CSV table of C-alpha atoms in Angstrom, one decimal:
chain,number,residue,atom,x,y,z
C,835,MET,CA,6.8,-13.6,9.2
C,836,VAL,CA,4.9,-15.9,6.6
C,837,LEU,CA,1.4,-15.9,6.4
C,838,PRO,CA,-0.1,-19.5,6.7
C,839,ARG,CA,-0.7,-21.2,3.3
C,840,LEU,CA,-4.1,-20.6,1.9
C,841,VAL,CA,-4.7,-22.8,-1.3
C,842,SER,CA,-7.9,-23.6,-2.9
C,843,ARG,CA,-8.1,-26.3,-5.4
C,844,SER,CA,-11.4,-24.9,-6.9
C,845,ASN,CA,-11.0,-24.9,-10.7
C,846,ASN,CA,-13.9,-21.9,-10.5
C,847,PRO,CA,-12.2,-18.8,-11.7
C,848,LEU,CA,-14.4,-16.4,-10.1
C,849,LYS,CA,-14.2,-18.3,-6.6
C,850,PRO,CA,-10.4,-19.4,-6.4
C,851,ILE,CA,-10.6,-19.0,-2.4
C,852,SER,CA,-12.8,-18.5,0.5
C,853,SER,CA,-10.5,-19.0,3.4
C,854,PHE,CA,-8.1,-16.1,2.7
C,855,LEU,CA,-10.7,-13.5,3.9
C,856,SER,CA,-11.7,-15.1,6.7
C,857,TYR,CA,-8.6,-15.5,8.5
C,858,THR,CA,-8.4,-12.9,10.8
C,859,LEU,CA,-6.2,-11.9,14.3
C,860,PRO,CA,-7.0,-9.8,17.4
C,861,LEU,CA,-6.0,-6.0,16.9
C,862,HIS,CA,-2.8,-5.4,18.7
C,863,ARG,CA,-1.0,-2.0,18.1
C,864,SER,CA,-1.5,1.1,15.6
C,865,ILE,CA,0.3,1.2,12.3
C,866,SER,CA,3.7,-0.2,12.6
C,867,SER,CA,6.9,1.8,11.7
C,868,ASN,CA,8.8,-1.2,11.4
C,869,ASP,CA,9.5,-2.0,7.7
C,870,SER,CA,11.5,-5.5,8.0
C,871,PRO,CA,10.5,-7.9,5.2
C,872,ILE,CA,7.5,-9.8,5.2
C,873,THR,CA,6.9,-12.9,3.1
C,874,VAL,CA,3.5,-13.8,1.9
C,875,GLU,CA,2.4,-16.7,-0.2
C,876,THR,CA,0.3,-15.9,-3.2
C,877,SER,CA,-3.4,-17.0,-2.9
C,878,LEU,CA,-3.3,-19.2,-6.3
C,879,PRO,CA,0.0,-20.7,-8.0
C,880,PHE,CA,0.9,-19.1,-11.0
C,881,ILE,CA,0.3,-21.4,-14.7
C,882,ALA,CA,2.9,-21.4,-16.8
C,883,HIS,CA,3.2,-21.7,-20.9
C,884,ASN,CA,6.5,-22.2,-22.5
C,885,CYS,CA,8.4,-20.8,-19.6
C,886,ASP,CA,9.1,-21.5,-15.6
C,887,PRO,CA,6.6,-19.8,-13.2
C,888,PRO,CA,8.4,-17.5,-10.5
C,889,SER,CA,8.3,-18.3,-6.8
C,890,ARG,CA,4.9,-18.1,-5.0
C,891,ALA,CA,6.6,-16.7,-2.2
C,892,VAL,CA,6.4,-12.9,-2.2
C,893,THR,CA,8.6,-10.2,-0.4
C,894,THR,CA,6.9,-7.2,1.2
C,895,THR,CA,7.2,-4.2,3.5
C,896,SER,CA,4.7,-2.9,6.3
C,897,SER,CA,5.0,0.3,4.3
C,898,GLU,CA,4.4,-1.5,0.8
C,899,LEU,CA,1.3,-3.4,2.1
C,900,MET,CA,0.0,0.2,3.2
C,901,SER,CA,0.8,1.9,0.2
C,902,PHE,CA,-1.5,-0.9,-1.4
C,903,PHE,CA,-4.1,-0.5,0.6
C,904,ARG,CA,-4.2,3.4,0.3
C,905,ASP,CA,-3.9,3.6,-3.2
C,906,MET,CA,-6.3,0.8,-3.9
C,907,ALA,CA,-9.0,2.6,-1.8
C,908,ARG,CA,-8.0,5.8,-3.5
C,909,MET,CA,-8.8,4.3,-6.9
C,910,ARG,CA,-12.0,2.3,-5.5
C,911,ARG,CA,-13.5,5.7,-4.0
C,912,MET,CA,-12.7,7.5,-7.3
C,913,GLU,CA,-14.4,5.5,-9.1
C,914,ILE,CA,-17.8,5.1,-7.1
C,915,ALA,CA,-17.9,8.9,-7.2
C,916,ALA,CA,-17.3,9.0,-11.0
C,917,ASP,CA,-20.5,6.6,-11.1
C,918,SER,CA,-22.3,9.2,-9.0
C,919,LEU,CA,-21.3,12.1,-11.2
C,920,TYR,CA,-22.1,10.4,-14.4
C,921,LYS,CA,-25.7,10.1,-13.1
C,922,ALA,CA,-25.6,13.4,-12.1
C,923,ARG,CA,-24.8,14.4,-15.8
C,924,LEU,CA,-21.8,16.2,-14.7
C,925,ILE,CA,-19.8,13.5,-16.8
C,926,ARG,CA,-21.2,12.9,-20.2
C,927,GLY,CA,-20.3,10.4,-23.1
C,928,PHE,CA,-18.7,7.3,-22.4
C,929,CYS,CA,-17.5,6.2,-19.1
C,930,HIS,CA,-15.6,2.8,-18.0
C,931,LEU,CA,-15.1,2.2,-14.3
C,932,TYR,CA,-12.2,0.0,-12.9
C,933,ASP,CA,-13.3,-0.7,-9.4
C,934,GLY,CA,-12.3,-4.4,-8.7
C,935,GLN,CA,-9.5,-4.5,-10.7
C,936,GLU,CA,-7.7,-1.9,-8.8
C,937,ALA,CA,-5.0,-4.9,-7.8
C,938,VAL,CA,-3.8,-5.1,-11.4
C,939,ALA,CA,-2.4,-1.3,-11.5
C,940,VAL,CA,-1.2,-1.1,-8.0
C,941,GLY,CA,0.6,-4.6,-8.4
C,942,MET,CA,2.3,-3.7,-11.5
C,943,GLU,CA,3.4,-0.3,-10.5
C,944,ALA,CA,5.2,-1.9,-7.6
C,945,ALA,CA,7.4,-4.2,-9.8
C,946,ILE,CA,8.4,-1.4,-12.5
C,947,THR,CA,9.8,2.4,-12.8
C,948,ARG,CA,8.1,5.5,-14.3
C,949,LYS,CA,10.7,4.9,-17.3
C,950,ASP,CA,8.6,1.9,-18.2
C,951,ALA,CA,5.8,2.6,-20.4
C,952,MET,CA,2.2,1.5,-20.0
C,953,ILE,CA,-0.7,1.9,-22.9
C,954,THR,CA,-4.2,0.4,-22.5
C,955,ALA,CA,-7.7,0.7,-23.5
C,956,TYR,CA,-10.5,2.7,-22.3
C,957,ARG,CA,-10.6,1.8,-18.4
C,958,ASP,CA,-8.2,4.0,-18.0
C,959,HIS,CA,-8.4,6.1,-14.7
C,960,CYS,CA,-6.9,4.0,-12.2
C,961,THR,CA,-3.9,3.3,-14.5
C,962,PHE,CA,-3.5,7.4,-15.2
C,963,LEU,CA,-3.6,7.4,-11.1
C,964,SER,CA,-1.1,4.9,-10.5
C,965,ARG,CA,1.2,6.7,-12.9
C,966,GLY,CA,1.6,9.7,-11.0
C,967,GLY,CA,-1.7,11.4,-12.1
C,968,THR,CA,-3.8,13.3,-9.6
C,969,MET,CA,-7.5,12.9,-8.7
C,970,HIS,CA,-7.8,17.0,-9.6
C,971,GLU,CA,-6.7,16.0,-12.9
C,972,VAL,CA,-8.9,12.9,-13.4
C,973,TYR,CA,-12.3,14.6,-12.2
C,974,SER,CA,-11.4,17.9,-14.7
C,975,GLU,CA,-11.0,15.3,-17.5
C,976,LEU,CA,-14.0,13.8,-16.8
C,977,MET,CA,-16.0,16.7,-16.3
C,978,GLY,CA,-14.5,18.6,-19.7
C,979,ARG,CA,-12.5,20.8,-17.6
C,980,ARG,CA,-9.3,22.5,-18.9
C,981,ASP,CA,-7.0,21.1,-16.4
C,982,GLY,CA,-7.6,17.8,-17.3
C,983,CYS,CA,-4.8,15.3,-18.3
C,984,SER,CA,-5.9,15.7,-22.0
C,985,LYS,CA,-7.1,19.5,-21.7
C,986,GLY,CA,-11.0,18.2,-21.1
C,987,LYS,CA,-10.6,17.4,-24.7
C,988,GLY,CA,-10.2,13.7,-24.4
C,989,GLY,CA,-12.9,12.5,-21.8
C,990,SER,CA,-12.9,9.1,-20.0
C,991,MET,CA,-11.4,6.9,-22.4
C,992,HIS,CA,-8.5,9.2,-23.5
C,993,PHE,CA,-6.4,9.6,-20.1
C,994,TYR,CA,-2.5,10.6,-21.1
C,995,ARG,CA,0.4,11.3,-19.1
C,996,LYS,CA,3.8,11.2,-20.8
C,997,GLU,CA,6.4,12.1,-18.1
C,998,GLY,CA,4.3,9.1,-16.4
C,999,GLY,CA,5.1,6.8,-19.0
C,1000,PHE,CA,1.5,6.5,-19.7
C,1001,TYR,CA,0.7,6.4,-23.4
C,1002,GLY,CA,-2.9,6.7,-22.8
C,1003,GLY,CA,-6.4,5.0,-22.6
C,1004,HIS,CA,-7.6,4.2,-26.4
C,1005,GLY,CA,-11.3,3.6,-27.9
C,1006,ILE,CA,-10.9,1.3,-30.4
C,1007,VAL,CA,-10.9,-2.1,-29.1
C,1008,GLY,CA,-7.3,-3.8,-29.2
C,1009,ALA,CA,-5.5,-0.8,-31.4
C,1010,GLN,CA,-3.4,-0.2,-28.2
C,1011,VAL,CA,-1.5,-3.2,-28.5
C,1012,PRO,CA,0.3,-2.7,-31.8
C,1013,LEU,CA,1.1,1.0,-30.5
C,1014,GLY,CA,2.9,-0.6,-27.2
C,1015,CYS,CA,4.7,-3.0,-29.2
C,1016,GLY,CA,5.8,0.0,-31.4
C,1017,ILE,CA,7.0,2.1,-28.2
C,1018,ALA,CA,8.9,-1.5,-27.0
C,1019,LEU,CA,10.5,-1.2,-30.7
C,1020,ALA,CA,11.8,2.3,-29.9
C,1021,GLN,CA,12.8,1.1,-26.2
C,1022,LYS,CA,15.1,-1.3,-27.7
C,1023,TYR,CA,16.1,0.8,-30.6
C,1024,CYS,CA,17.6,3.2,-27.6
C,1025,LYS,CA,18.9,0.2,-25.8
C,1026,ASP,CA,17.3,2.1,-22.5
C,1027,GLY,CA,16.9,-0.8,-20.6
C,1028,ASN,CA,13.0,-0.6,-20.2
C,1029,VAL,CA,9.8,-2.3,-21.3
C,1030,THR,CA,6.2,-1.9,-22.3
C,1031,PHE,CA,3.1,-3.1,-20.7
C,1032,ALA,CA,0.2,-3.4,-23.4
C,1033,MET,CA,-2.8,-4.1,-21.7
C,1034,TYR,CA,-6.4,-5.2,-23.2
C,1035,GLY,CA,-9.4,-7.0,-22.0
C,1036,ASP,CA,-10.6,-10.6,-22.8
C,1037,GLY,CA,-12.8,-9.1,-25.5
C,1038,ALA,CA,-10.1,-7.6,-27.4
C,1039,ALA,CA,-8.2,-10.8,-27.1
C,1040,ASN,CA,-9.5,-12.4,-30.5
C,1041,GLN,CA,-8.4,-9.1,-32.3
C,1042,GLY,CA,-6.6,-9.8,-35.3
C,1043,GLN,CA,-4.0,-7.0,-34.7
C,1044,LEU,CA,-2.7,-8.0,-31.5
C,1045,PHE,CA,-1.6,-11.0,-33.2
C,1046,GLU,CA,0.1,-9.6,-35.7
C,1047,ALA,CA,1.8,-7.2,-33.3
C,1048,LEU,CA,2.9,-9.9,-31.3
C,1049,ASN,CA,4.3,-11.8,-34.5
C,1050,ILE,CA,6.6,-9.1,-35.2
C,1051,ALA,CA,7.3,-8.5,-31.3
C,1052,ALA,CA,8.6,-12.2,-31.3
C,1053,LEU,CA,10.4,-11.8,-34.4
C,1054,TRP,CA,12.3,-9.2,-33.1
C,1055,ASP,CA,12.8,-9.9,-29.2
C,1056,LEU,CA,11.0,-6.6,-28.2
C,1057,PRO,CA,10.8,-5.8,-24.4
C,1058,ALA,CA,6.7,-6.4,-24.9
C,1059,ILE,CA,4.8,-7.5,-22.1
C,1060,LEU,CA,1.2,-8.3,-23.4
C,1061,VAL,CA,-1.6,-8.1,-20.1
C,1062,CYS,CA,-4.8,-9.5,-20.7
C,1063,GLU,CA,-7.0,-8.2,-18.0
C,1064,ASN,CA,-9.5,-11.1,-18.0
C,1065,ASN,CA,-12.5,-9.8,-16.0
C,1066,HIS,CA,-14.6,-12.7,-17.8
C,1067,TYR,CA,-16.8,-10.4,-20.0
C,1068,GLY,CA,-16.3,-8.3,-23.1
C,1069,MET,CA,-19.1,-6.0,-22.9
C,1070,GLY,CA,-22.0,-8.3,-22.0
C,1071,THR,CA,-20.7,-11.6,-23.6
C,1072,ALA,CA,-19.1,-14.1,-21.3
C,1073,ALA,CA,-15.8,-15.2,-22.3
C,1074,TRP,CA,-16.3,-18.9,-22.5
C,1075,ARG,CA,-18.8,-17.6,-25.3
C,1076,ALA,CA,-17.0,-15.8,-27.4
C,1077,ALA,CA,-13.7,-17.3,-27.3
C,1078,LYS,CA,-13.0,-21.2,-28.2
C,1079,SER,CA,-10.1,-21.1,-26.2
C,1080,PRO,CA,-10.2,-18.9,-22.9
C,1081,ALA,CA,-6.9,-19.7,-22.0
C,1082,TYR,CA,-5.4,-16.2,-23.1
C,1083,TYR,CA,-1.8,-16.8,-21.5
C,1084,LYS,CA,-1.6,-19.7,-24.2
C,1085,ARG,CA,-2.5,-17.6,-27.1
C,1086,GLY,CA,0.8,-16.4,-28.1
C,1087,ASP,CA,1.7,-20.3,-28.9
C,1088,TYR,CA,5.6,-19.8,-29.6
C,1089,VAL,CA,5.5,-16.8,-26.9
C,1090,PRO,CA,5.8,-17.7,-23.2
C,1091,GLY,CA,2.9,-17.0,-21.1
C,1092,LEU,CA,1.6,-16.6,-17.2
C,1093,LYS,CA,-2.0,-17.0,-15.6
C,1094,LEU,CA,-2.2,-15.4,-12.1
C,1095,ASP,CA,-4.8,-14.0,-9.6
C,1096,GLY,CA,-5.3,-10.6,-10.7
C,1097,MET,CA,-6.9,-9.9,-7.6
C,1098,ASP,CA,-3.9,-10.6,-5.4
C,1099,ALA,CA,-1.6,-7.3,-5.7
C,1100,LEU,CA,1.2,-9.4,-4.4
C,1101,ALA,CA,0.6,-12.2,-7.0
C,1102,VAL,CA,0.5,-9.2,-9.8
C,1103,LYS,CA,4.0,-7.7,-8.6
C,1104,GLN,CA,5.6,-10.9,-8.4
C,1105,VAL,CA,4.6,-12.0,-12.0
C,1106,CYS,CA,5.4,-8.4,-13.4
C,1107,LYS,CA,8.9,-8.0,-11.9
C,1108,PHE,CA,9.6,-11.6,-13.6
C,1109,ALA,CA,8.1,-10.4,-17.1
C,1110,LYS,CA,10.2,-7.6,-16.9
C,1111,GLU,CA,13.2,-9.4,-16.5
C,1112,HIS,CA,12.4,-11.9,-19.3
C,1113,ALA,CA,11.1,-9.5,-21.6
C,1114,LEU,CA,14.5,-7.6,-21.4
C,1115,LYS,CA,16.4,-10.8,-22.2
C,1116,ASN,CA,14.2,-13.0,-23.9
C,1117,GLY,CA,11.8,-10.5,-25.8
C,1118,PRO,CA,7.8,-10.7,-25.5
C,1119,ILE,CA,5.6,-12.5,-23.1
C,1120,ILE,CA,1.9,-12.9,-22.3
C,1121,LEU,CA,0.3,-12.1,-18.8
C,1122,GLU,CA,-3.1,-13.4,-18.2
C,1123,MET,CA,-4.6,-11.3,-14.8
C,1124,ASP,CA,-7.7,-13.2,-13.7
C,1125,THR,CA,-9.8,-10.3,-12.3
C,1126,TYR,CA,-13.3,-9.0,-12.1
C,1127,ARG,CA,-15.2,-5.7,-12.7
C,1128,TYR,CA,-17.8,-4.7,-10.1
C,1129,HIS,CA,-19.6,-2.3,-12.5
C,1130,GLY,CA,-20.9,-3.1,-15.8
C,1131,HIS,CA,-18.8,-2.6,-18.9
C,1132,SER,CA,-19.8,1.2,-19.2
C,1133,MET,CA,-22.0,3.4,-17.3
C,1134,SER,CA,-24.9,2.2,-20.0
C,1135,ASP,CA,-24.4,-1.2,-18.8
C,1136,PRO,CA,-26.2,-2.2,-15.5
C,1137,GLY,CA,-23.7,-5.1,-15.1
C,1138,SER,CA,-26.8,-7.5,-14.1
C,1139,THR,CA,-28.6,-8.8,-17.3
C,1140,TYR,CA,-25.8,-11.3,-18.0
C,1141,ARG,CA,-24.7,-12.3,-14.7
C,1142,THR,CA,-26.2,-12.7,-11.6
C,1143,ARG,CA,-26.1,-10.2,-8.3
C,1144,ASP,CA,-25.0,-13.5,-6.2
C,1145,GLU,CA,-22.1,-13.7,-8.5
C,1146,ILE,CA,-21.0,-10.3,-8.0
C,1147,SER,CA,-21.5,-10.5,-4.3
C,1148,GLY,CA,-19.7,-13.7,-4.3
C,1149,VAL,CA,-16.5,-12.2,-5.7
C,1150,ARG,CA,-16.6,-9.1,-3.6
C,1151,LEU,CA,-16.8,-11.3,-0.4
C,1152,GLU,CA,-14.1,-13.9,-1.4
C,1153,ARG,CA,-11.7,-11.9,-3.9
C,1154,ASP,CA,-12.0,-8.1,-3.0
C,1155,PRO,CA,-8.5,-6.9,-3.4
C,1156,ILE,CA,-8.8,-4.3,-0.8
C,1157,GLU,CA,-10.1,-6.8,1.6
C,1158,ARG,CA,-7.3,-9.1,1.5
C,1159,ILE,CA,-4.6,-6.1,2.0
C,1160,ARG,CA,-6.6,-5.5,4.9
C,1161,LYS,CA,-6.4,-8.9,6.2
C,1162,LEU,CA,-2.8,-8.8,5.4
C,1163,LEU,CA,-1.8,-5.5,7.7
C,1164,VAL,CA,-4.3,-6.5,10.4
C,1165,SER,CA,-3.0,-10.1,10.9
C,1166,HIS,CA,0.7,-8.7,10.4
C,1167,ASP,CA,0.1,-6.0,13.2
C,1168,VAL,CA,0.9,-3.5,10.9
C,1169,ALA,CA,-2.4,-1.6,11.3
C,1170,THR,CA,-5.7,-1.8,13.2
C,1171,GLU,CA,-9.3,-1.9,11.6
C,1172,LYS,CA,-10.0,1.5,12.9
C,1173,GLU,CA,-7.0,3.1,11.8
C,1174,LEU,CA,-7.6,1.5,8.4
C,1175,LYS,CA,-11.4,2.9,8.6
C,1176,ASP,CA,-10.0,6.5,9.3
C,1177,MET,CA,-8.0,6.1,6.4
C,1178,GLU,CA,-10.9,5.5,4.1
C,1179,LYS,CA,-12.7,8.3,5.6
C,1180,GLU,CA,-9.9,10.5,4.9
C,1181,ILE,CA,-9.9,9.3,1.4
C,1182,ARG,CA,-13.4,10.1,0.9
C,1183,LYS,CA,-12.7,13.5,2.2
C,1184,GLU,CA,-9.9,13.8,-0.6
C,1185,VAL,CA,-12.1,12.6,-3.4
C,1186,GLU,CA,-15.0,15.4,-2.4
C,1187,GLU,CA,-12.3,18.1,-2.7
C,1188,ALA,CA,-10.8,16.8,-5.6
C,1189,ILE,CA,-14.4,16.9,-7.3
C,1190,GLY,CA,-15.2,20.4,-5.5
C,1191,LYS,CA,-11.9,21.8,-7.0
C,1192,ALA,CA,-12.6,20.3,-10.7
C,1193,LYS,CA,-16.2,21.7,-10.7
C,1194,ASP,CA,-14.9,25.4,-10.3
C,1195,VAL,CA,-12.4,25.1,-13.4
C,1196,ARG,CA,-13.3,26.5,-16.5
C,1197,ARG,CA,-14.1,24.5,-19.7
C,1198,PRO,CA,-11.6,24.7,-22.6
C,1199,ASP,CA,-12.1,27.8,-24.8
C,1200,PRO,CA,-13.4,27.0,-28.5
C,1201,SER,CA,-10.5,27.8,-29.9
C,1202,GLU,CA,-8.9,24.5,-28.0
C,1203,LEU,CA,-10.6,22.6,-30.8
C,1204,PHE,CA,-8.0,23.4,-33.3
C,1205,THR,CA,-4.9,22.7,-30.8
C,1206,ASN,CA,-3.2,19.3,-30.6
C,1207,VAL,CA,-4.0,18.3,-34.2
C,1208,TYR,CA,-1.6,19.4,-36.6
C,1209,VAL,CA,2.1,20.2,-36.0
C,1210,LYS,CA,2.9,23.7,-35.3
C,1211,GLY,CA,4.7,26.1,-37.6
C,1212,LEU,CA,3.4,24.7,-41.1
C,1213,GLY,CA,0.5,27.4,-41.7
C,1214,VAL,CA,-2.4,25.0,-42.2
C,1215,GLU,CA,-5.4,26.2,-43.3
C,1216,ALA,CA,-9.0,24.7,-42.5
C,1217,TYR,CA,-11.5,25.2,-45.0
C,1218,GLY,CA,-15.4,25.4,-44.6
C,1219,THR,CA,-17.4,22.2,-46.3
C,1220,ASP,CA,-17.4,24.3,-49.8
C,1221,ARG,CA,-13.8,24.3,-49.5
C,1222,LYS,CA,-13.9,28.2,-50.8
C,1223,GLU,CA,-13.6,29.9,-47.6
C,1224,VAL,CA,-10.8,29.7,-45.5
C,1225,ARG,CA,-12.3,29.4,-42.1
C,1226,VAL,CA,-9.0,29.8,-40.1
C,1227,THR,CA,-5.2,29.8,-40.4
C,1228,LEU,CA,-3.8,27.5,-37.8
C,1229,PRO,CA,-0.5,28.4,-36.4
């Protein structure tokens, strides 16, 4: 079955398509067990730089669409609950939420394997979840508990899951890109046939270190895929005010690039599959994911002083990634509205249980301050400020 062609001619990146979410069919049957291929055309064309774009016709299945819906709904509910926990002062420090951008995480994961590496900035909770992390680990880390993915010592900005190929969230703007290119160098050296996705925002796209890393990656044909999650605001500054050329997918000049609708999970899947094949054969490529965050930059930012509430509600109405998948599931008779609502209720319970469990976990012992800092076995001594008294000898 092919979903009818739905293409907007609008040049406004915040409103690429309005007819998509109004497309509905009557509800017929329960969740389908038929996993035969479904072909769907992406919401918008791919825009290419120095390469030929992939086909807009994306092949998917009922089970994949259901997994997209479930995973994005879990991410959305998890982040909304984190908002409440922060306001209740159970989460302290910095906290950057991902709601609105979920299609990037799930679409990317659908195109690759856990042997491929990912590294991102500080908006990292959902990327960690997509790489196989659990909600218990997420909330434990956010609340500084020892069961957290970084043992409660990293907090919101420093999630990590080595066994899932996730090399962390990073608080220094743009600094994760050179690290990602270094991981790609290791992959090429080991000839393991895997790639690295180095993710950054439009606010980091002007960083000099990004261009330095891209240059060496291009010189050495590293399997590095630079992913610009363009949510249109670097903190509180609109992209058009910060970048003379906001066509981030062209920023590589000699490096190919693609721009796509980052609110369309199937488009993300299609382009990431294409990018992996390209990077393994030809070296780096830049992907610009046109997306949008519903929350402010961080929890200290109300997110409504530099953009209007109408703009935010307009994106929710016309581009929301979860609602797009919901419409596909209903229109292809995979699930009914009631079944999807019931699933969301179960997800709410899952989130509540994960929070309750995390609250019961102890905080790290004070001795944990000295772990994961130095290599074990070197007998490192820690002195006081006067350099006379030995305070502790590390193992």
